[in-house]
Short mmCIF file of C-alpha atoms in Angstrom, two decimals:
data_model
loop_
_atom_site.label_atom_id
_atom_site.label_comp_id
_atom_site.label_asym_id
_atom_site.label_seq_id
_atom_site.Cartn_x
_atom_site.Cartn_y
_atom_site.Cartn_z
CA UNK L 1 105.51 129.53 69.25
CA UNK L 2 107.48 128.12 66.34
CA UNK L 3 108.39 124.63 67.49
CA UNK L 4 109.59 123.37 64.13
CA UNK L 5 112.65 124.89 62.46
CA UNK L 6 112.48 125.99 58.86
CA UNK L 7 114.82 123.17 57.87
CA UNK L 8 112.59 120.37 59.21
CA UNK L 9 110.84 119.60 55.92
CA UNK L 10 110.55 115.80 56.35
CA UNK L 11 110.34 113.39 59.25
CA UNK L 12 109.38 109.82 60.13
CA UNK L 13 105.81 108.78 60.92
CA UNK L 14 105.75 105.98 63.46
CA UNK L 15 102.60 103.94 62.76
CA UNK L 16 104.26 101.40 60.42
CA UNK L 17 106.88 100.68 63.08
CA UNK L 18 104.13 98.85 64.98
CA UNK L 19 103.08 96.63 62.10
CA UNK L 20 100.30 98.69 60.53
CA UNK L 21 98.31 96.11 58.53
CA UNK L 22 101.23 93.66 58.29
CA UNK L 23 103.86 92.75 60.89
CA UNK L 24 107.47 93.86 60.98
CA UNK L 25 110.23 92.73 63.29
CA UNK L 26 111.89 94.70 66.06
CA UNK L 27 115.09 94.66 64.05
CA UNK L 28 113.43 96.06 60.92
CA UNK L 29 111.70 98.78 62.92
CA UNK L 30 114.95 99.86 64.55
CA UNK L 31 116.73 99.78 61.18
CA UNK L 32 113.98 102.04 59.81
CA UNK L 33 114.64 104.63 62.50
CA UNK L 34 118.39 104.38 61.89
CA UNK L 35 117.88 104.90 58.16
CA UNK L 36 115.81 108.02 58.82
CA UNK L 37 118.60 109.35 60.99
CA UNK L 38 121.16 108.59 58.27
CA UNK L 39 119.04 110.54 55.79
CA UNK L 40 119.10 113.57 58.06
CA UNK L 41 115.50 113.34 59.19
CA UNK L 42 115.21 114.89 62.62
CA UNK L 43 111.49 114.76 63.38
CA UNK L 44 109.97 111.57 64.76
CA UNK L 45 106.28 111.12 65.48
CA UNK L 46 104.56 108.31 67.35
CA UNK L 47 101.48 107.58 69.48
CA UNK L 48 100.26 105.13 72.13
CA UNK L 49 97.56 104.03 69.67
CA UNK L 50 100.14 102.67 67.22
CA UNK L 51 100.43 98.99 68.02
CA UNK L 52 99.24 99.56 71.60
CA UNK L 53 102.51 101.19 72.60
CA UNK L 54 104.75 99.06 70.41
CA UNK L 55 105.63 101.91 68.05
CA UNK L 56 106.77 104.06 70.97
CA UNK L 57 108.97 101.25 72.30
CA UNK L 58 110.53 100.57 68.93
CA UNK L 59 111.07 104.25 68.18
CA UNK L 60 112.77 104.66 71.53
CA UNK L 61 115.04 101.72 70.80
CA UNK L 62 115.96 103.22 67.45
CA UNK L 63 116.72 106.62 68.95
CA UNK L 64 118.68 105.27 71.91
CA UNK L 65 122.06 106.93 72.03
CA UNK L 66 121.10 109.71 69.62
CA UNK L 67 121.76 113.24 70.97
CA UNK L 68 118.41 114.31 72.43
CA UNK L 69 118.98 117.94 71.54
CA UNK L 70 119.32 117.11 67.84
CA UNK L 71 115.80 115.88 67.09
CA UNK L 72 112.16 116.79 67.66
CA UNK L 73 109.92 114.10 69.16
CA UNK L 74 106.13 114.04 69.28
CA UNK L 75 103.58 111.69 70.71
CA UNK L 76 99.87 111.90 71.47
CA UNK L 77 97.19 111.68 74.14
CA UNK L 78 93.60 110.52 74.06
CA UNK L 79 94.01 106.76 74.37
CA UNK L 80 95.23 104.95 77.48
CA UNK L 81 97.00 101.61 77.07
CA UNK L 82 96.23 99.07 79.79
CA UNK L 83 96.75 95.37 80.45
CA UNK L 84 93.99 92.76 80.12
CA UNK L 85 94.07 89.19 81.40
CA UNK L 86 94.41 87.44 78.05
CA UNK L 87 96.21 87.99 74.77
CA UNK L 88 94.24 88.92 71.67
CA UNK L 89 94.94 90.28 68.19
CA UNK L 90 94.59 94.03 67.90
CA UNK L 91 91.34 95.01 66.19
CA UNK L 92 92.39 98.44 64.91
CA UNK L 93 94.76 97.69 62.07
CA UNK L 94 98.00 96.72 63.79
CA UNK L 95 99.42 93.23 63.35
CA UNK L 96 100.09 92.55 67.01
CA UNK L 97 98.76 90.02 69.50
CA UNK L 98 99.07 91.20 73.08
CA UNK L 99 97.42 91.58 76.47
CA UNK L 100 97.41 95.32 75.92
CA UNK L 101 94.18 97.16 75.16
CA UNK L 102 93.27 100.81 74.55
CA UNK L 103 90.51 103.03 75.82
CA UNK L 104 89.57 106.64 75.15
CA UNK L 105 90.50 109.09 77.90
CA UNK L 106 90.77 112.86 77.45
CA UNK L 107 90.56 113.65 81.16
CA UNK L 108 93.29 115.45 83.07
CA UNK L 109 94.35 112.23 84.78
CA UNK L 110 94.25 110.42 81.43
CA UNK L 111 96.47 113.01 79.77
CA UNK L 112 98.99 112.95 82.60
CA UNK L 113 99.07 109.16 82.66
CA UNK L 114 99.37 108.95 78.87
CA UNK L 115 102.38 111.26 78.82
CA UNK L 116 104.05 109.43 81.70
CA UNK L 117 103.49 106.09 79.95
CA UNK L 118 104.83 107.44 76.65
CA UNK L 119 108.00 108.75 78.28
CA UNK L 120 108.57 105.35 79.86
CA UNK L 121 107.93 103.38 76.67
CA UNK L 122 110.11 105.65 74.52
CA UNK L 123 112.79 105.92 77.19
CA UNK L 124 113.12 109.71 77.06
CA UNK L 125 112.84 112.55 79.53
CA UNK L 126 110.63 114.84 77.48
CA UNK L 127 108.26 115.22 74.56
CA UNK L 128 108.77 118.22 72.33
CA UNK L 129 105.20 118.12 71.01
CA UNK L 130 102.05 116.48 72.34
CA UNK L 131 99.02 116.15 70.07
CA UNK L 132 95.46 115.45 71.15
CA UNK L 133 94.81 112.40 68.98
CA UNK L 134 91.59 111.84 67.00
CA UNK L 135 89.12 113.61 69.30
CA UNK L 136 86.40 113.44 66.61
CA UNK L 137 83.73 112.21 69.05
CA UNK L 138 85.22 113.88 72.10
CA UNK L 139 85.29 117.59 71.28
CA UNK L 140 83.82 118.79 74.58
CA UNK L 141 86.15 116.76 76.75
CA UNK L 142 89.18 117.69 74.66
CA UNK L 143 88.43 121.39 75.07
CA UNK L 144 87.40 121.12 78.72
CA UNK L 145 90.23 118.95 80.06
CA UNK L 146 92.80 117.65 77.56
CA UNK L 147 93.90 120.98 76.09
CA UNK L 148 93.92 122.89 79.41
CA UNK L 149 96.11 120.16 80.90
CA UNK L 150 98.53 120.35 77.98
CA UNK L 151 98.59 124.15 78.13
CA UNK L 152 99.47 123.94 81.82
CA UNK L 153 102.28 121.50 81.10
CA UNK L 154 103.55 123.68 78.28
CA UNK L 155 103.49 126.75 80.51
CA UNK L 156 105.49 124.83 83.12
CA UNK L 157 108.05 123.83 80.49
CA UNK L 158 107.28 120.13 80.87
CA UNK L 159 106.43 119.83 77.18
CA UNK L 160 107.46 122.05 74.33
CA UNK L 161 104.34 122.57 72.26
CA UNK L 162 100.77 121.34 71.93
CA UNK L 163 98.29 120.67 69.19
CA UNK L 164 95.97 118.08 67.71
CA UNK L 165 96.29 115.42 65.04
CA UNK L 166 93.26 114.37 63.00
CA UNK L 167 92.06 113.04 59.67
CA UNK L 168 89.55 115.85 59.28
CA UNK L 169 90.00 119.59 58.90
CA UNK L 170 86.76 121.02 60.32
CA UNK L 171 87.45 120.27 63.99
CA UNK L 172 91.12 121.15 63.61
CA UNK L 173 89.98 124.54 62.34
CA UNK L 174 87.94 125.02 65.51
CA UNK L 175 90.92 124.11 67.67
CA UNK L 176 93.17 126.55 65.80
CA UNK L 177 90.63 129.35 66.24
CA UNK L 178 89.46 128.55 69.78
CA UNK L 179 92.43 126.96 71.59
CA UNK L 180 95.98 128.21 72.08
CA UNK L 181 97.60 125.46 69.99
CA UNK L 182 101.06 125.75 68.47
CA UNK L 183 100.89 123.12 65.74
CA UNK L 184 98.47 120.68 64.15
CA UNK L 185 99.03 117.37 62.40
CA UNK L 186 96.80 117.34 59.33
CA UNK L 187 96.34 113.83 57.96
CA UNK L 188 95.35 113.43 54.33
CA UNK L 189 93.53 116.74 53.98
CA UNK L 190 96.24 118.70 52.26
CA UNK L 191 97.56 116.48 49.52
CA UNK L 192 98.05 116.69 45.78
CA UNK L 193 94.78 114.86 45.16
CA UNK L 194 92.83 116.27 48.13
CA UNK L 195 93.90 119.84 48.94
CA UNK L 196 90.62 120.85 50.58
CA UNK L 197 92.35 122.00 53.74
CA UNK L 198 92.66 125.23 51.76
CA UNK L 199 89.00 125.88 52.52
CA UNK L 200 89.24 126.08 56.28
CA UNK L 201 92.15 124.92 58.39
CA UNK L 202 95.11 126.29 56.42
CA UNK L 203 93.81 129.88 56.30
CA UNK L 204 93.07 129.61 60.02
CA UNK L 205 96.62 128.47 60.67
CA UNK L 206 98.06 131.40 58.74
CA UNK L 207 95.83 133.84 60.64
CA UNK L 208 96.75 132.36 64.02
CA UNK L 209 100.45 131.68 63.38
CA UNK L 210 99.93 127.93 63.84
CA UNK L 211 102.32 125.50 62.21
CA UNK L 212 101.17 122.45 60.25
CA UNK L 213 102.75 119.04 59.88
CA UNK L 214 101.16 117.43 56.84
CA UNK L 215 100.93 113.65 57.00
CA UNK L 216 99.20 111.03 54.92
CA UNK L 217 100.57 112.81 51.85
CA UNK L 218 100.06 109.68 49.75
CA UNK L 219 96.48 109.36 51.05
CA UNK L 220 97.30 105.90 52.43
CA UNK L 221 98.60 104.51 49.16
CA UNK L 222 96.83 106.09 46.20
CA UNK L 223 99.88 108.19 45.31
CA UNK L 224 102.61 105.99 46.76
CA UNK L 225 103.51 104.46 43.39
CA UNK L 226 104.18 106.05 39.97
CA UNK L 227 100.73 104.77 38.97
CA UNK L 228 97.93 103.62 41.26
CA UNK L 229 97.00 99.97 41.21
CA UNK L 230 93.40 98.91 40.64
CA UNK L 231 93.12 98.07 44.34
CA UNK L 232 94.77 101.26 45.61
CA UNK L 233 93.55 102.68 48.89
CA UNK L 234 92.44 106.19 49.77
CA UNK L 235 92.16 107.06 53.46
CA UNK L 236 92.67 103.38 54.31
CA UNK L 237 89.70 102.17 52.25
CA UNK L 238 89.45 101.04 48.60
CA UNK L 239 89.79 104.11 46.39
CA UNK L 240 86.78 105.09 44.31
CA UNK L 241 87.23 104.78 40.57
CA UNK L 242 87.11 108.58 39.95
CA UNK L 243 90.01 109.01 42.38
CA UNK L 244 92.03 106.28 40.64
CA UNK L 245 91.34 107.98 37.31
CA UNK L 246 92.47 111.34 38.69
CA UNK L 247 95.64 109.79 40.10
CA UNK L 248 96.38 108.38 36.66
CA UNK L 249 95.84 111.81 35.11
CA UNK L 250 98.24 113.29 37.64
CA UNK L 251 100.72 110.56 36.76
CA UNK L 252 100.39 111.44 33.06
CA UNK L 253 101.47 115.02 33.76
CA UNK L 254 104.27 113.79 36.04
CA UNK L 255 105.64 111.56 33.29
CA UNK L 256 105.50 114.39 30.77
CA UNK L 257 107.91 116.29 33.05
CA UNK L 258 110.17 113.34 33.81
CA UNK L 259 109.11 112.97 37.45
CA UNK L 260 106.91 110.55 39.36
CA UNK L 261 103.65 110.90 41.26
CA UNK L 262 105.18 110.13 44.70
CA UNK L 263 107.81 112.87 44.26
CA UNK L 264 105.13 115.40 43.38
CA UNK L 265 102.97 114.26 46.31
CA UNK L 266 105.86 114.69 48.74
CA UNK L 267 106.73 118.15 47.42
CA UNK L 268 103.25 119.66 47.15
CA UNK L 269 102.29 120.44 50.79
CA UNK L 270 105.53 122.25 51.55
CA UNK L 271 104.73 125.21 49.31
CA UNK L 272 102.01 126.36 51.69
CA UNK L 273 103.29 128.99 54.16
CA UNK L 274 101.61 127.28 57.14
CA UNK L 275 103.21 123.89 56.49
CA UNK L 276 106.43 123.46 58.45
CA UNK L 277 107.09 119.94 57.26
CA UNK L 278 105.75 116.52 56.37
CA UNK L 279 106.08 113.14 58.06
CA UNK L 280 106.14 109.90 56.09
CA UNK L 281 105.34 106.50 57.51
CA UNK L 282 107.97 103.89 56.59
CA UNK L 283 108.27 100.23 57.55
CA UNK L 284 111.81 99.46 56.41
CA UNK L 285 115.18 101.09 55.84
CA UNK L 286 114.64 100.60 52.12
CA UNK L 287 111.39 102.57 52.25
CA UNK L 288 113.10 105.41 54.09
CA UNK L 289 115.90 105.62 51.54
CA UNK L 290 113.42 105.38 48.64
CA UNK L 291 111.24 108.18 50.03
CA UNK L 292 114.29 110.31 50.79
CA UNK L 293 115.42 109.94 47.16
CA UNK L 294 111.93 110.82 45.90
CA UNK L 295 111.89 113.85 48.19
CA UNK L 296 115.17 115.13 46.73
CA UNK L 297 113.79 115.20 43.18
CA UNK L 298 113.47 118.74 41.89
CA UNK L 299 109.96 119.41 40.57
CA UNK L 300 109.86 121.73 37.52
CA UNK L 301 107.78 124.88 38.01
CA UNK L 302 106.05 124.14 34.70
CA UNK L 303 104.65 120.94 36.18
CA UNK L 304 102.48 122.84 38.63
CA UNK L 305 101.36 125.22 35.89
CA UNK L 306 100.32 122.30 33.72
CA UNK L 307 98.37 120.70 36.56
CA UNK L 308 96.37 123.86 37.08
CA UNK L 309 95.84 124.37 33.36
CA UNK L 310 94.47 120.82 33.14
CA UNK L 311 92.09 121.40 36.04
CA UNK L 312 93.89 118.79 38.15
CA UNK L 313 94.91 121.22 40.89
CA UNK L 314 93.10 124.15 42.44
CA UNK L 315 94.25 127.56 41.24
CA UNK L 316 94.57 128.80 44.82
CA UNK L 317 97.00 126.04 45.86
CA UNK L 318 100.45 127.57 46.47
CA UNK L 319 103.02 125.92 44.22
CA UNK L 320 105.97 128.30 44.17
CA UNK L 321 108.24 129.31 47.02
#
């Protein structure tokens, strides 16, 4: 099944809408969604995990009144959001204080409850895609109960497509080869500075006609600016010095071609035949418009040739349409 049209290319990642690392207001979150719509982005991704349901609520508010047939919406299963007796700050990166908590649950009942809760929080009647979210330590349960439940729902027409979203490629490769998934969300493992998804999951996706949404294309910040700062992050942790040095070398080649590192990072994944599109997390309307402008920059073909000649990009990475 091809759930994503060939003109998808770029969509909005929902984690920042819930105050990832630093808080944002309801109004700013809704304005972010509106800006994405204005830019023509028609894919929106979220998850219960993001801000303990807050991202889903804010995304739903931003999409309220938009024609449901004109956009593709995804959320995830694997974590149940429930109410505790007392408020507490979230301990997993989101700047929220709430009575809500999360717990892992890949059971059939957990999947069904998670989807029902997501529909209610978003305020929609359907999810186009449902991803099994971060099952790194739950492979057996995901295969035994989560995926079969999603396959049943897909076969009934309740949801459009199924897959998994993870920060690693090895387990995603197993899912692509062993489970009837339609699409995967590959976070940070097919980027300009870390294209190692070429070793396993991307060939598997080509062989099995599975689409890929590439996310984390800036590797959590290392390539989000024309040059990385000394305290840049890679995969949400301080970047090692060799990675900062490589990012600066990439930036040198970018500057020699009159482009910037973020533009190159946004463009790179889309050359691969398995990649249907990318999603970019944004926390303000200004960030959406800035990323949309970076995405529109035309990257010279010679730039990719120079990267490979300099040993800064693997020879087997597709770089021409």
